CSV table of C-alpha atoms (C1' of nucleotides) in Angstrom, one decimal:
chain,number,residue,atom,x,y,z
A,1,MET,CA,0.4,-30.2,-0.2
A,2,GLY,CA,0.6,-33.7,-1.5
A,3,GLN,CA,0.6,-35.1,-5.1
A,4,ARG,CA,-3.1,-35.7,-4.9
A,5,GLU,CA,-4.0,-32.1,-4.4
A,6,ARG,CA,-1.6,-30.9,-7.0
A,7,GLY,CA,-3.2,-33.4,-9.4
A,8,LEU,CA,-6.7,-32.1,-8.7
A,9,ILE,CA,-5.7,-28.6,-9.6
A,10,GLY,CA,-3.6,-29.7,-12.5
A,11,GLY,CA,-6.5,-31.7,-13.9
A,12,MET,CA,-8.8,-28.7,-14.0
A,13,GLN,CA,-6.7,-26.7,-16.3
A,14,GLN,CA,-8.8,-25.9,-19.3
A,15,ASP,CA,-6.9,-23.7,-21.6
A,16,HIS,CA,-4.0,-21.5,-22.2
A,17,VAL,CA,-4.6,-17.9,-23.1
A,18,ILE,CA,-1.9,-15.8,-24.7
A,19,VAL,CA,-2.0,-12.1,-24.0
A,20,ALA,CA,0.0,-9.4,-25.8
A,21,ALA,CA,2.2,-7.0,-23.9
A,22,GLY,CA,0.1,-4.1,-22.6
A,23,GLU,CA,-3.2,-5.9,-22.7
A,24,ASP,CA,-5.5,-6.6,-19.7
A,25,ILE,CA,-6.5,-10.1,-18.8
A,26,VAL,CA,-8.7,-8.9,-15.9
A,27,SER,CA,-10.5,-5.6,-15.7
A,28,GLN,CA,-11.5,-3.6,-12.7
A,29,GLY,CA,-15.2,-4.2,-11.9
A,30,GLU,CA,-15.4,-7.3,-14.1
A,31,ARG,CA,-17.5,-10.2,-12.8
A,32,SER,CA,-15.5,-13.0,-14.3
A,33,ARG,CA,-15.8,-16.6,-13.1
A,34,ASN,CA,-12.4,-17.5,-14.5
A,35,LEU,CA,-9.4,-18.1,-12.5
A,36,TYR,CA,-5.9,-17.8,-14.0
A,37,SER,CA,-2.4,-18.7,-13.2
A,38,VAL,CA,0.6,-17.1,-14.9
A,39,CYS,CA,2.4,-19.7,-16.8
A,40,CYS,CA,5.1,-17.5,-18.4
A,41,GLY,CA,5.6,-13.8,-18.8
A,42,TRP,CA,5.2,-10.8,-16.4
A,43,ALA,CA,2.1,-8.9,-15.4
A,44,VAL,CA,1.0,-6.3,-12.9
A,45,ARG,CA,-2.1,-5.8,-10.8
A,46,TYR,CA,-3.2,-2.1,-10.8
A,47,GLN,CA,-6.0,0.3,-10.1
A,48,MET,CA,-6.9,3.5,-12.0
A,49,LEU,CA,-8.1,6.6,-10.3
A,50,ARG,CA,-10.7,9.1,-11.3
A,51,ASP,CA,-8.0,11.6,-12.3
A,52,GLY,CA,-6.3,9.1,-14.7
A,53,SER,CA,-3.4,8.2,-12.4
A,54,ARG,CA,-2.5,4.6,-11.9
A,55,GLN,CA,-1.3,2.6,-8.9
A,56,ILE,CA,0.5,-0.6,-9.5
A,57,LEU,CA,-0.4,-2.9,-6.6
A,58,ASP,CA,1.9,-5.8,-7.3
A,59,VAL,CA,4.0,-7.5,-9.8
A,60,VAL,CA,2.6,-10.9,-10.8
A,61,LEU,CA,5.1,-13.5,-11.7
A,62,PRO,CA,5.0,-17.0,-13.2
A,63,GLY,CA,3.2,-19.3,-10.8
A,64,ASP,CA,1.1,-16.6,-9.2
A,65,PRO,CA,-2.7,-16.9,-9.2
A,66,VAL,CA,-4.7,-14.2,-10.9
A,67,ALA,CA,-8.4,-13.2,-10.2
A,68,LEU,CA,-8.8,-15.3,-7.0
A,69,ALA,CA,-10.7,-12.4,-5.4
A,70,SER,CA,-12.9,-12.0,-8.5
A,71,VAL,CA,-13.9,-15.7,-8.4
A,72,MET,CA,-14.5,-15.9,-4.6
A,73,LEU,CA,-16.0,-12.4,-4.1
A,74,GLY,CA,-17.9,-12.0,-7.3
A,75,ALA,CA,-16.0,-9.0,-8.7
A,76,SER,CA,-12.5,-7.8,-9.2
A,77,MET,CA,-11.5,-4.5,-7.7
A,78,HIS,CA,-8.3,-4.3,-9.8
A,79,SER,CA,-7.1,-4.9,-13.3
A,80,VAL,CA,-4.3,-7.2,-14.4
A,81,GLN,CA,-2.2,-6.2,-17.3
A,82,ALA,CA,0.5,-8.2,-19.1
A,83,LEU,CA,3.9,-6.4,-19.3
A,84,THR,CA,5.4,-8.9,-21.7
A,85,PRO,CA,3.6,-11.3,-24.0
A,86,ALA,CA,2.3,-13.7,-21.4
A,87,CYS,CA,0.6,-17.0,-21.2
A,88,PHE,CA,-2.1,-17.7,-18.6
A,89,CYS,CA,-3.7,-21.0,-17.9
A,90,THR,CA,-7.4,-20.9,-17.2
A,91,LEU,CA,-9.3,-22.7,-14.5
A,92,ASN,CA,-13.0,-22.9,-14.0
A,93,GLY,CA,-13.5,-20.7,-10.9
A,94,ARG,CA,-16.7,-22.4,-9.8
A,95,LYS,CA,-15.1,-25.8,-9.9
A,96,VAL,CA,-12.0,-24.6,-8.0
A,97,VAL,CA,-14.2,-23.1,-5.2
A,98,ALA,CA,-16.2,-26.3,-5.1
A,99,LEU,CA,-12.9,-28.2,-4.7
A,100,PHE,CA,-11.9,-25.9,-1.9
A,101,GLN,CA,-15.2,-26.8,-0.1
A,102,VAL,CA,-14.3,-30.4,-0.2
A,103,ASN,CA,-10.5,-30.4,0.3
A,104,ALA,CA,-9.6,-28.5,3.4
A,105,LYS,CA,-5.8,-29.0,2.9
A,106,LEU,CA,-6.0,-27.2,-0.4
A,107,ALA,CA,-8.1,-24.4,1.0
A,108,LEU,CA,-5.6,-24.1,3.8
A,109,ALA,CA,-2.6,-24.0,1.5
A,110,VAL,CA,-4.2,-21.2,-0.5
A,111,LEU,CA,-5.1,-19.3,2.7
A,112,ARG,CA,-1.5,-19.6,3.8
A,113,SER,CA,-0.2,-18.2,0.5
A,114,ARG,CA,-2.7,-15.3,0.8
A,115,LEU,CA,-1.3,-14.6,4.3
A,116,GLU,CA,2.2,-14.4,2.9
A,117,GLU,CA,1.1,-12.0,0.3
A,118,GLU,CA,-0.5,-10.0,3.1
A,119,CYS,CA,2.8,-9.6,4.8
A,120,ARG,CA,4.4,-8.3,1.6
A,121,THR,CA,1.5,-5.9,1.1
A,122,ASP,CA,1.8,-4.6,4.6
A,123,ILE,CA,5.4,-3.7,4.0
A,124,ARG,CA,4.6,-2.0,0.7
A,125,LEU,CA,2.0,0.1,2.6
A,126,THR,CA,4.7,1.1,5.1
A,127,MET,CA,7.1,1.9,2.2
A,128,LEU,CA,4.6,4.2,0.5
A,129,GLY,CA,3.5,5.8,3.7
A,130,ARG,CA,6.9,6.4,5.4
A,131,MET,CA,9.9,6.0,3.1
A,132,GLY,CA,11.7,8.5,0.9
A,133,ALA,CA,12.0,8.2,-2.8
A,134,GLU,CA,15.4,6.3,-3.0
A,135,GLU,CA,14.4,3.9,-0.3
A,136,ARG,CA,11.0,3.2,-2.0
A,137,VAL,CA,12.6,2.5,-5.4
A,138,GLY,CA,15.4,0.4,-3.9
A,139,TYR,CA,13.0,-1.5,-1.8
A,140,PHE,CA,10.7,-2.3,-4.7
A,141,LEU,CA,13.6,-3.4,-6.8
A,142,ILE,CA,15.3,-5.6,-4.2
A,143,GLU,CA,12.0,-7.2,-3.3
A,144,THR,CA,11.2,-8.1,-6.9
A,145,PHE,CA,14.8,-9.3,-7.3
A,146,GLU,CA,14.5,-11.6,-4.4
A,147,ARG,CA,11.1,-13.0,-5.5
A,148,LEU,CA,12.8,-13.8,-8.9
A,149,ARG,CA,15.7,-15.4,-7.2
A,150,GLN,CA,13.4,-17.7,-5.2
A,151,ARG,CA,12.0,-18.9,-8.5
A,152,GLY,CA,15.4,-19.4,-10.1
A,153,MET,CA,14.8,-16.5,-12.5
A,154,THR,CA,18.1,-14.6,-11.7
A,155,ASN,CA,21.5,-15.1,-12.9
A,156,GLY,CA,23.8,-14.3,-10.0
A,157,THR,CA,23.6,-10.5,-9.9
A,158,THR,CA,21.4,-10.0,-12.9
A,159,CYS,CA,17.8,-10.6,-13.9
A,160,ARG,CA,15.3,-9.7,-16.6
A,161,PHE,CA,13.2,-6.7,-15.7
A,162,PRO,CA,10.7,-5.7,-18.3
A,163,LEU,CA,9.0,-2.8,-16.4
A,164,ARG,CA,9.2,0.6,-18.0
A,165,ARG,CA,10.1,3.7,-16.0
A,166,VAL,CA,6.4,4.7,-15.8
A,167,ASP,CA,5.6,1.3,-14.4
A,168,ILE,CA,8.1,1.6,-11.6
A,169,ALA,CA,7.0,5.1,-10.9
A,170,ASP,CA,3.4,3.9,-10.6
A,171,ALA,CA,4.4,1.1,-8.3
A,172,VAL,CA,6.3,3.2,-5.8
A,173,GLY,CA,4.1,6.3,-5.9
A,174,LEU,CA,6.4,8.7,-7.6
A,175,SER,CA,6.4,10.8,-10.8
A,176,ARG,CA,8.4,9.5,-13.7
A,177,VAL,CA,10.8,12.4,-13.4
A,178,HIS,CA,11.4,12.0,-9.7
A,179,LEU,CA,11.8,8.3,-10.2
A,180,MET,CA,14.7,9.0,-12.6
A,181,ARG,CA,16.4,11.1,-9.9
A,182,ALA,CA,16.1,8.3,-7.4
A,183,LEU,CA,17.4,5.7,-9.9
A,184,ARG,CA,20.4,8.0,-10.7
A,185,GLU,CA,21.2,8.2,-7.0
A,186,LEU,CA,20.9,4.4,-6.5
A,187,ARG,CA,23.1,3.8,-9.6
A,188,SER,CA,25.7,6.3,-8.4
A,189,GLN,CA,26.0,4.4,-5.2
A,190,ALA,CA,26.3,1.2,-7.1
A,191,LEU,CA,23.2,-0.3,-5.5
A,192,VAL,CA,21.2,-1.1,-8.5
A,193,GLU,CA,21.4,-0.5,-12.2
A,194,LEU,CA,18.7,-0.8,-14.8
A,195,ASN,CA,19.7,-1.3,-18.4
A,196,GLY,CA,17.7,-2.3,-21.4
A,197,GLY,CA,15.2,-4.7,-19.9
A,198,ASP,CA,17.7,-5.9,-17.2
A,199,MET,CA,18.3,-5.3,-13.6
A,200,ILE,CA,21.8,-5.6,-12.1
A,201,VAL,CA,22.2,-5.8,-8.3
A,202,PRO,CA,25.9,-6.1,-7.6
A,203,ARG,CA,25.6,-6.7,-3.9
A,204,ALA,CA,22.1,-7.7,-2.9
A,205,ALA,CA,22.9,-7.5,0.8
A,206,ARG,CA,24.0,-3.9,0.5
A,207,LEU,CA,20.8,-2.9,-1.3
A,208,ALA,CA,18.8,-4.8,1.3
A,209,ALA,CA,20.6,-3.0,4.1
A,210,TYR,CA,20.1,0.4,2.4
A,211,THR,CA,16.4,-0.1,2.0
A,212,GLY,CA,15.6,-2.0,5.2
A,213,TYR,CA,14.5,-5.0,3.2
A,214,THR,CA,14.4,-8.3,5.1
A,215,LYS,CA,13.8,-11.6,3.6
A,216,VAL,CA,10.4,-13.0,4.5
A,217,ALA,CA,9.9,-16.7,4.6
A,218,THR,CA,7.8,-18.1,1.8
A,219,SER,CA,6.3,-21.4,1.0
A,220,ILE,CA,7.3,-21.3,-2.6
A,221,GLY,CA,8.2,-24.7,-3.7
A,222,SER,CA,6.6,-26.5,-0.8
A,223,ASP,CA,3.2,-25.0,-1.3
A,224,VAL,CA,0.5,-24.2,-3.8
A,225,ARG,CA,1.0,-21.5,-6.3
A,226,MET,CA,-1.6,-22.6,-8.7
B,1,MET,CA,-21.2,-20.7,7.8
B,2,GLY,CA,-23.6,-22.8,9.8
B,3,GLN,CA,-24.3,-23.1,13.5
B,4,ARG,CA,-22.0,-26.1,13.7
B,5,GLU,CA,-18.9,-24.2,12.7
B,6,ARG,CA,-19.7,-21.2,14.8
B,7,GLY,CA,-20.0,-23.6,17.7
B,8,LEU,CA,-16.6,-25.1,17.0
B,9,ILE,CA,-14.9,-21.8,17.1
B,10,GLY,CA,-16.9,-20.6,20.1
B,11,GLY,CA,-16.0,-23.7,22.0
B,12,MET,CA,-12.3,-23.1,21.6
B,13,GLN,CA,-12.3,-19.8,23.3
B,14,GLN,CA,-10.0,-20.0,26.2
B,15,ASP,CA,-9.6,-16.7,27.9
B,16,HIS,CA,-10.3,-13.1,27.8
B,17,VAL,CA,-7.3,-10.8,28.0
B,18,ILE,CA,-7.7,-7.2,29.0
B,19,VAL,CA,-5.2,-4.7,27.6
B,20,ALA,CA,-4.7,-1.1,28.6
B,21,ALA,CA,-4.8,1.7,26.1
B,22,GLY,CA,-1.4,2.1,24.5
B,23,GLU,CA,-0.2,-1.5,25.1
B,24,ASP,CA,0.7,-4.1,22.5
B,25,ILE,CA,-1.0,-7.4,22.4
B,26,VAL,CA,1.2,-8.7,19.6
B,27,SER,CA,4.7,-7.5,18.8
B,28,GLN,CA,6.6,-7.4,15.5
B,29,GLY,CA,8.7,-10.5,15.2
B,30,GLU,CA,7.0,-12.4,18.0
B,31,ARG,CA,6.5,-16.1,17.5
B,32,SER,CA,3.2,-16.5,19.3
B,33,ARG,CA,0.9,-19.5,18.9
B,34,ASN,CA,-2.1,-17.5,20.2
B,35,LEU,CA,-4.9,-16.3,18.1
B,36,TYR,CA,-7.1,-13.5,19.2
B,37,SER,CA,-10.3,-11.9,18.4
B,38,VAL,CA,-11.2,-8.4,19.4
B,39,CYS,CA,-14.1,-8.6,21.8
B,40,CYS,CA,-14.4,-4.9,22.6
B,41,GLY,CA,-12.3,-1.8,22.2
B,42,TRP,CA,-10.2,-0.5,19.4
B,43,ALA,CA,-6.7,-1.5,18.2
B,44,VAL,CA,-4.4,-0.8,15.3
B,45,ARG,CA,-1.9,-3.0,13.4
B,46,TYR,CA,1.3,-1.2,12.8
B,47,GLN,CA,5.0,-1.4,11.9
B,48,MET,CA,7.9,0.6,13.2
B,49,LEU,CA,10.8,1.6,10.9
B,50,ARG,CA,14.5,1.9,11.6
B,51,ASP,CA,14.2,5.7,11.9
B,52,GLY,CA,11.5,5.5,14.5
B,53,SER,CA,8.6,6.4,12.3
B,54,ARG,CA,5.5,4.3,12.4
B,55,GLN,CA,3.0,3.1,9.8
B,56,ILE,CA,-0.4,2.1,10.9
B,57,LEU,CA,-1.5,-0.6,8.6
B,58,ASP,CA,-5.1,-1.0,9.7
B,59,VAL,CA,-7.7,-0.3,12.4
B,60,VAL,CA,-8.8,-3.4,14.1
B,61,LEU,CA,-12.4,-3.4,15.3
B,62,PRO,CA,-14.5,-5.6,17.5
B,63,GLY,CA,-15.0,-9.0,15.8
B,64,ASP,CA,-11.7,-8.8,13.8
B,65,PRO,CA,-9.1,-11.6,14.1
B,66,VAL,CA,-5.7,-10.7,15.4
B,67,ALA,CA,-2.4,-12.6,14.8
B,68,LEU,CA,-3.8,-15.1,12.2
B,69,ALA,CA,-0.6,-14.6,10.2
B,70,SER,CA,1.5,-15.2,13.2
B,71,VAL,CA,-0.2,-18.5,13.9
B,72,MET,CA,-0.2,-19.8,10.4
B,73,LEU,CA,3.2,-18.5,9.2
B,74,GLY,CA,5.1,-18.8,12.4
B,75,ALA,CA,5.9,-15.1,13.1
B,76,SER,CA,4.1,-11.8,13.0
B,77,MET,CA,5.5,-9.0,10.8
B,78,HIS,CA,3.5,-6.3,12.6
B,79,SER,CA,2.5,-5.3,16.1
B,80,VAL,CA,-1.0,-4.7,17.4
B,81,GLN,CA,-1.7,-2.0,19.9
B,82,ALA,CA,-4.8,-1.2,21.8
B,83,LEU,CA,-6.0,2.3,21.4
B,84,THR,CA,-8.6,2.1,24.1
B,85,PRO,CA,-8.8,-0.4,27.0
B,86,ALA,CA,-9.6,-3.5,25.0
B,87,CYS,CA,-10.7,-7.0,25.6
B,88,PHE,CA,-9.4,-9.9,23.4
B,89,CYS,CA,-10.5,-13.4,23.5
B,90,THR,CA,-7.8,-16.0,23.1
B,91,LEU,CA,-7.9,-19.1,21.0
B,92,ASN,CA,-5.3,-21.8,20.8
B,93,GLY,CA,-3.7,-21.2,17.4
B,94,ARG,CA,-2.6,-24.8,16.9
B,95,LYS,CA,-6.1,-26.1,17.5
B,96,VAL,CA,-7.7,-23.6,15.2
B,97,VAL,CA,-5.3,-24.6,12.4
B,98,ALA,CA,-6.1,-28.2,13.1
B,99,LEU,CA,-9.7,-27.4,12.8
B,100,PHE,CA,-9.1,-25.7,9.5
B,101,GLN,CA,-7.5,-28.8,8.2
B,102,VAL,CA,-10.6,-30.8,8.9
B,103,ASN,CA,-13.3,-28.3,8.2
B,104,ALA,CA,-13.0,-27.0,4.6
B,105,LYS,CA,-16.0,-24.7,5.0
B,106,LEU,CA,-14.4,-22.9,7.8
B,107,ALA,CA,-11.1,-22.6,6.1
B,108,LEU,CA,-12.9,-21.2,3.0
B,109,ALA,CA,-14.9,-18.7,5.1
B,110,VAL,CA,-11.6,-17.4,6.6
B,111,LEU,CA,-10.0,-17.3,3.1
B,112,ARG,CA,-13.0,-15.3,1.9
B,113,SER,CA,-12.7,-12.8,4.7
B,114,ARG,CA,-8.9,-12.4,4.0
B,115,LEU,CA,-9.7,-11.7,0.3
B,116,GLU,CA,-12.0,-9.0,1.4
B,117,GLU,CA,-9.4,-7.5,3.6
B,118,GLU,CA,-7.0,-7.7,0.6
B,119,CYS,CA,-9.4,-5.5,-1.4
B,120,ARG,CA,-9.4,-2.9,1.3
B,121,THR,CA,-5.6,-3.0,1.5
B,122,ASP,CA,-5.2,-2.6,-2.2
B,123,ILE,CA,-7.3,0.6,-2.0
B,124,ARG,CA,-5.2,1.9,0.9
B,125,LEU,CA,-2.1,1.3,-1.2
B,126,THR,CA,-3.6,3.3,-4.0
B,127,MET,CA,-4.5,6.0,-1.5
B,128,LEU,CA,-1.0,6.3,-0.1
B,129,GLY,CA,0.6,6.1,-3.5
B,130,ARG,CA,-1.6,8.4,-5.5
B,131,MET,CA,-3.8,10.7,-3.5
B,132,GLY,CA,-3.3,14.1,-2.0
B,133,ALA,CA,-3.4,14.9,1.7
B,134,GLU,CA,-7.1,15.9,2.0
B,135,GLU,CA,-8.3,12.9,0.0
B,136,ARG,CA,-6.1,10.5,2.0
B,137,VAL,CA,-7.5,11.7,5.3
B,138,GLY,CA,-11.0,11.9,4.1
B,139,TYR,CA,-10.8,8.4,2.6
B,140,PHE,CA,-9.4,7.0,5.8
B,141,LEU,CA,-12.2,8.6,7.8
B,142,ILE,CA,-15.1,7.6,5.6
B,143,GLU,CA,-13.7,4.0,5.3
B,144,THR,CA,-13.5,3.7,9.0
B,145,PHE,CA,-16.9,5.3,9.4
B,146,GLU,CA,-18.5,2.8,7.0
B,147,ARG,CA,-16.9,-0.1,8.7
B,148,LEU,CA,-18.4,1.1,12.0
B,149,ARG,CA,-21.8,1.6,10.4
B,150,GLN,CA,-21.8,-2.0,9.2
B,151,ARG,CA,-21.3,-3.1,12.7
B,152,GLY,CA,-23.9,-0.9,14.1
B,153,MET,CA,-21.4,1.3,15.9
B,154,THR,CA,-22.6,4.6,14.5
B,155,ASN,CA,-25.3,6.9,15.6
B,156,GLY,CA,-26.6,8.4,12.3
B,157,THR,CA,-24.0,10.8,11.5
B,158,THR,CA,-21.8,10.4,14.5
B,159,CYS,CA,-19.5,7.7,15.9
B,160,ARG,CA,-16.8,7.1,18.5
B,161,PHE,CA,-13.3,7.7,17.2
B,162,PRO,CA,-10.6,7.3,19.7
B,163,LEU,CA,-7.6,7.8,17.4
B,164,ARG,CA,-5.3,10.7,18.3
B,165,ARG,CA,-4.0,13.0,15.6
B,166,VAL,CA,-0.7,11.2,15.5
B,167,ASP,CA,-2.5,7.9,14.9
B,168,ILE,CA,-4.4,9.3,12.0
B,169,ALA,CA,-1.2,10.9,10.6
B,170,ASP,CA,0.6,7.6,10.9
B,171,ALA,CA,-2.2,5.8,9.1
B,172,VAL,CA,-2.4,8.1,6.1
B,173,GLY,CA,1.3,8.8,5.8
B,174,LEU,CA,1.4,12.4,6.7
B,175,SER,CA,3.1,14.5,9.4
B,176,ARG,CA,1.0,15.6,12.3
B,177,VAL,CA,1.2,19.2,11.3
B,178,HIS,CA,0.1,18.6,7.8
B,179,LEU,CA,-2.6,16.3,8.9
B,180,MET,CA,-4.0,19.3,10.9
B,181,ARG,CA,-4.1,21.3,7.7
B,182,ALA,CA,-6.0,18.6,5.9
B,183,LEU,CA,-8.5,18.2,8.7
B,184,ARG,CA,-9.0,22.0,8.8
B,185,GLU,CA,-9.8,21.9,5.1
B,186,LEU,CA,-12.2,19.0,5.4
B,187,ARG,CA,-14.0,20.6,8.3
B,188,SER,CA,-14.2,24.0,6.5
B,189,GLN,CA,-16.0,22.1,3.7
B,190,ALA,CA,-18.3,20.5,6.3
B,191,LEU,CA,-17.2,17.0,5.2
B,192,VAL,CA,-16.0,15.6,8.5
B,193,GLU,CA,-15.4,16.9,11.9
B,194,LEU,CA,-13.4,15.4,14.8
B,195,ASN,CA,-14.2,16.5,18.2
B,196,GLY,CA,-13.1,15.0,21.5
B,197,GLY,CA,-13.1,11.3,20.7
B,198,ASP,CA,-15.9,11.6,18.2
B,199,MET,CA,-16.3,11.8,14.4
B,200,ILE,CA,-19.1,13.6,12.8
B,201,VAL,CA,-19.9,13.0,9.1
B,202,PRO,CA,-22.9,15.2,8.2
B,203,ARG,CA,-23.3,13.8,4.7
B,204,ALA,CA,-21.5,10.5,4.2
B,205,ALA,CA,-22.3,10.4,0.5
B,206,ARG,CA,-20.7,13.8,0.0
B,207,LEU,CA,-17.5,12.7,1.8
B,208,ALA,CA,-17.5,9.5,-0.2
B,209,ALA,CA,-17.8,11.4,-3.4
B,210,TYR,CA,-15.1,13.8,-2.4
B,211,THR,CA,-12.6,11.0,-1.7
B,212,GLY,CA,-13.6,8.5,-4.3
B,213,TYR,CA,-14.7,6.0,-1.7
B,214,THR,CA,-17.0,3.3,-2.9
B,215,LYS,CA,-18.7,0.8,-0.7
B,216,VAL,CA,-17.2,-2.7,-1.1
B,217,ALA,CA,-19.4,-5.7,-0.4
B,218,THR,CA,-18.5,-7.5,2.7
B,219,SER,CA,-19.6,-10.7,4.3
B,220,ILE,CA,-20.0,-9.2,7.7
B,221,GLY,CA,-22.9,-10.8,9.5
B,222,SER,CA,-23.2,-13.7,7.1
B,223,ASP,CA,-19.7,-14.9,7.6
B,224,VAL,CA,-16.9,-15.6,10.0
B,225,ARG,CA,-15.3,-12.9,11.9
B,226,MET,CA,-13.9,-15.0,14.7
C,1,DC,C1',-3.2,24.4,40.9
C,2,DG,C1',0.5,22.1,38.3
C,3,DT,C1',2.4,18.9,35.2
C,4,DA,C1',2.2,16.1,31.2
C,5,DA,C1',0.1,15.0,27.1
C,6,DT,C1',-2.1,16.5,23.2
C,7,DC,C1',-3.8,19.9,19.9
C,8,DT,C1',-3.2,23.8,17.0
C,9,DT,C1',-1.0,27.3,14.3
C,10,DG,C1',2.7,30.2,11.9
C,11,DA,C1',7.1,30.5,9.6
C,12,DC,C1',10.3,28.4,7.0
C,13,DC,C1',12.6,24.5,4.3
C,14,DA,C1',13.0,20.1,1.7
C,15,DA,C1',11.0,16.7,-1.1
C,16,DC,C1',8.5,15.8,-4.9
C,17,DG,C1',5.6,17.1,-9.1
C,18,DT,C1',5.1,19.6,-13.6
C,19,DC,C1',6.6,21.4,-17.9
C,20,DA,C1',9.3,21.4,-21.6
C,21,DA,C1',13.3,20.2,-24.3
C,22,DT,C1',16.6,16.8,-25.9
C,23,DG,C1',18.4,12.0,-26.5
C,24,DT,C1',17.8,7.2,-27.4
C,25,DT,C1',15.9,3.0,-28.9
C,26,DC,C1',13.4,0.3,-31.9
C,27,DG,C1',10.3,-1.1,-35.4
C,28,DT,C1',8.6,-0.2,-40.2
C,29,DG,C1',8.5,0.7,-44.9
C,30,DG,C1',11.3,2.0,-48.8
D,1,DC,C1',20.9,-0.7,-45.7
D,2,DC,C1',18.8,3.7,-44.6
D,3,DA,C1',15.1,7.2,-43.4
D,4,DC,C1',11.4,8.1,-40.6
D,5,DG,C1',8.4,8.1,-36.8
D,6,DA,C1',6.7,6.6,-32.3
D,7,DA,C1',7.5,5.4,-27.9
D,8,DC,C1',10.5,5.7,-24.2
D,9,DA,C1',14.5,7.7,-21.3
D,10,DT,C1',16.8,11.6,-19.4
D,11,DT,C1',17.7,16.0,-17.7
D,12,DG,C1',17.1,21.2,-16.2
D,13,DA,C1',14.2,24.9,-14.4
D,14,DC,C1',10.7,26.0,-11.6
D,15,DG,C1',6.3,25.5,-8.8
D,16,DT,C1',3.6,22.9,-5.2
D,17,DT,C1',2.9,19.9,-1.5
D,18,DG,C1',4.1,18.4,2.5
D,19,DG,C1',7.8,18.2,6.5
D,20,DT,C1',10.2,20.5,10.5
D,21,DC,C1',10.8,23.6,14.1
D,22,DA,C1',9.0,26.1,17.6
D,23,DA,C1',5.7,28.3,20.3
D,24,DG,C1',1.3,28.8,22.6
D,25,DA,C1',-3.5,26.8,23.7
D,26,DT,C1',-6.2,23.2,25.5
D,27,DT,C1',-7.3,19.2,27.9
D,28,DA,C1',-6.7,15.3,31.3
D,29,DC,C1',-5.5,14.1,35.6
D,30,DG,C1',-3.3,13.9,40.0
DNA sequence: CGTAATCTTGACCAACGTCAATGTTCGTGG
DNA sequence: CCACGAACATTGACGTTGGTCAAGATTACG
């Protein structure tokens, strides 16, 4: 994507919204015409079930778009909640879609980034359907760690990690108690350690091997992440 | 999408490939430049794990594109296997991408259909992470049934359903034996019945209510499904 | 028929969830 | 600075769900 397209998107930014930790910026079922982009802070996409349980679909990091489906499809099937105080920049959804209709390169770049997400989602499906507790947790952690590393948000073997235990449990489909058991096991094998709000991965390659994680090519940096 | 775009895609069709039941048309890791579209027959997208277990990611029905990610990202992270003898039409991936770069409306239509898929995938994630065996199986069946109904492939309360028990088990993340238990329960409540290669759903609304399924708007018919 | 594949079920075992109790951290008001 | 409470983390004991093994029934096909 060239300077020109980046400028087009940049020029459409309307506002910055600050959201407190724990608050939703998008709600399941909502018909919003606003498109957001995480500017700083962490968030999660999630769904609630009838019985009150929650599934975290994905961790949303700075640079990731939020509510694209809501804008293009008319309604959002998931909520998005800030985990830390977070700042979102707002774009006019209608205008962005209009821009897509004119600028094929831009639409294509977004399509490509969606397809990359799709790959990650497929693997998460496999993880939930077919892996045991330790593998699931380890996989989720190394995947997030690698995403952070690609964005320069790690410090060698350490990074910020503001998810609570419940959040991790809801992301990997385990109960909070069983998640603790899995974490204990992973720590005892020196694969990952969570402490305060930090994650420590002494040997990323070892954790990757343990969980079956393999790096997937991304277009971060060379591509749009509105 | 107008007649013109449909014609552009239509004109690029090169070939028809016939694949026997049980054969792969796309393999995990493959770097193919071919794009396919299911023309008749059933297929599944799936991934294999190190330990030999398999996760079925999705059922691919007539009209669905195959290997879009492979073409646009350079490699496929999943395999696609025919469940029945199936016919795929082949498109030149490079040409299709080139077409996207020129025709924004087309790129946008494909993006929109990817976003719809994404909604379905999110729900499947939730199902695997948070639902019990009966709900998972019921959900998978009613979702597939509704997709078939939208394409006019059902006959009131009945439709073709060529998946074997193992396939269903691999799709919903259960063992074959436990899948049988769930099916027995669903049948005993007259929610679904599988027989031969057919599925019978006496009261779709009842099964939907039981599993928490809600219809999600799709652009089938009005949109591209190459 | 006969062989292979698939379906189906029972008996038993492992993984994971629930409950409940105890630490630990952190923010707030005195 | 301390006392207090609220939210979160951690662990043990025990129950439930779902996996594994193994055997027999059924179907598909040569």
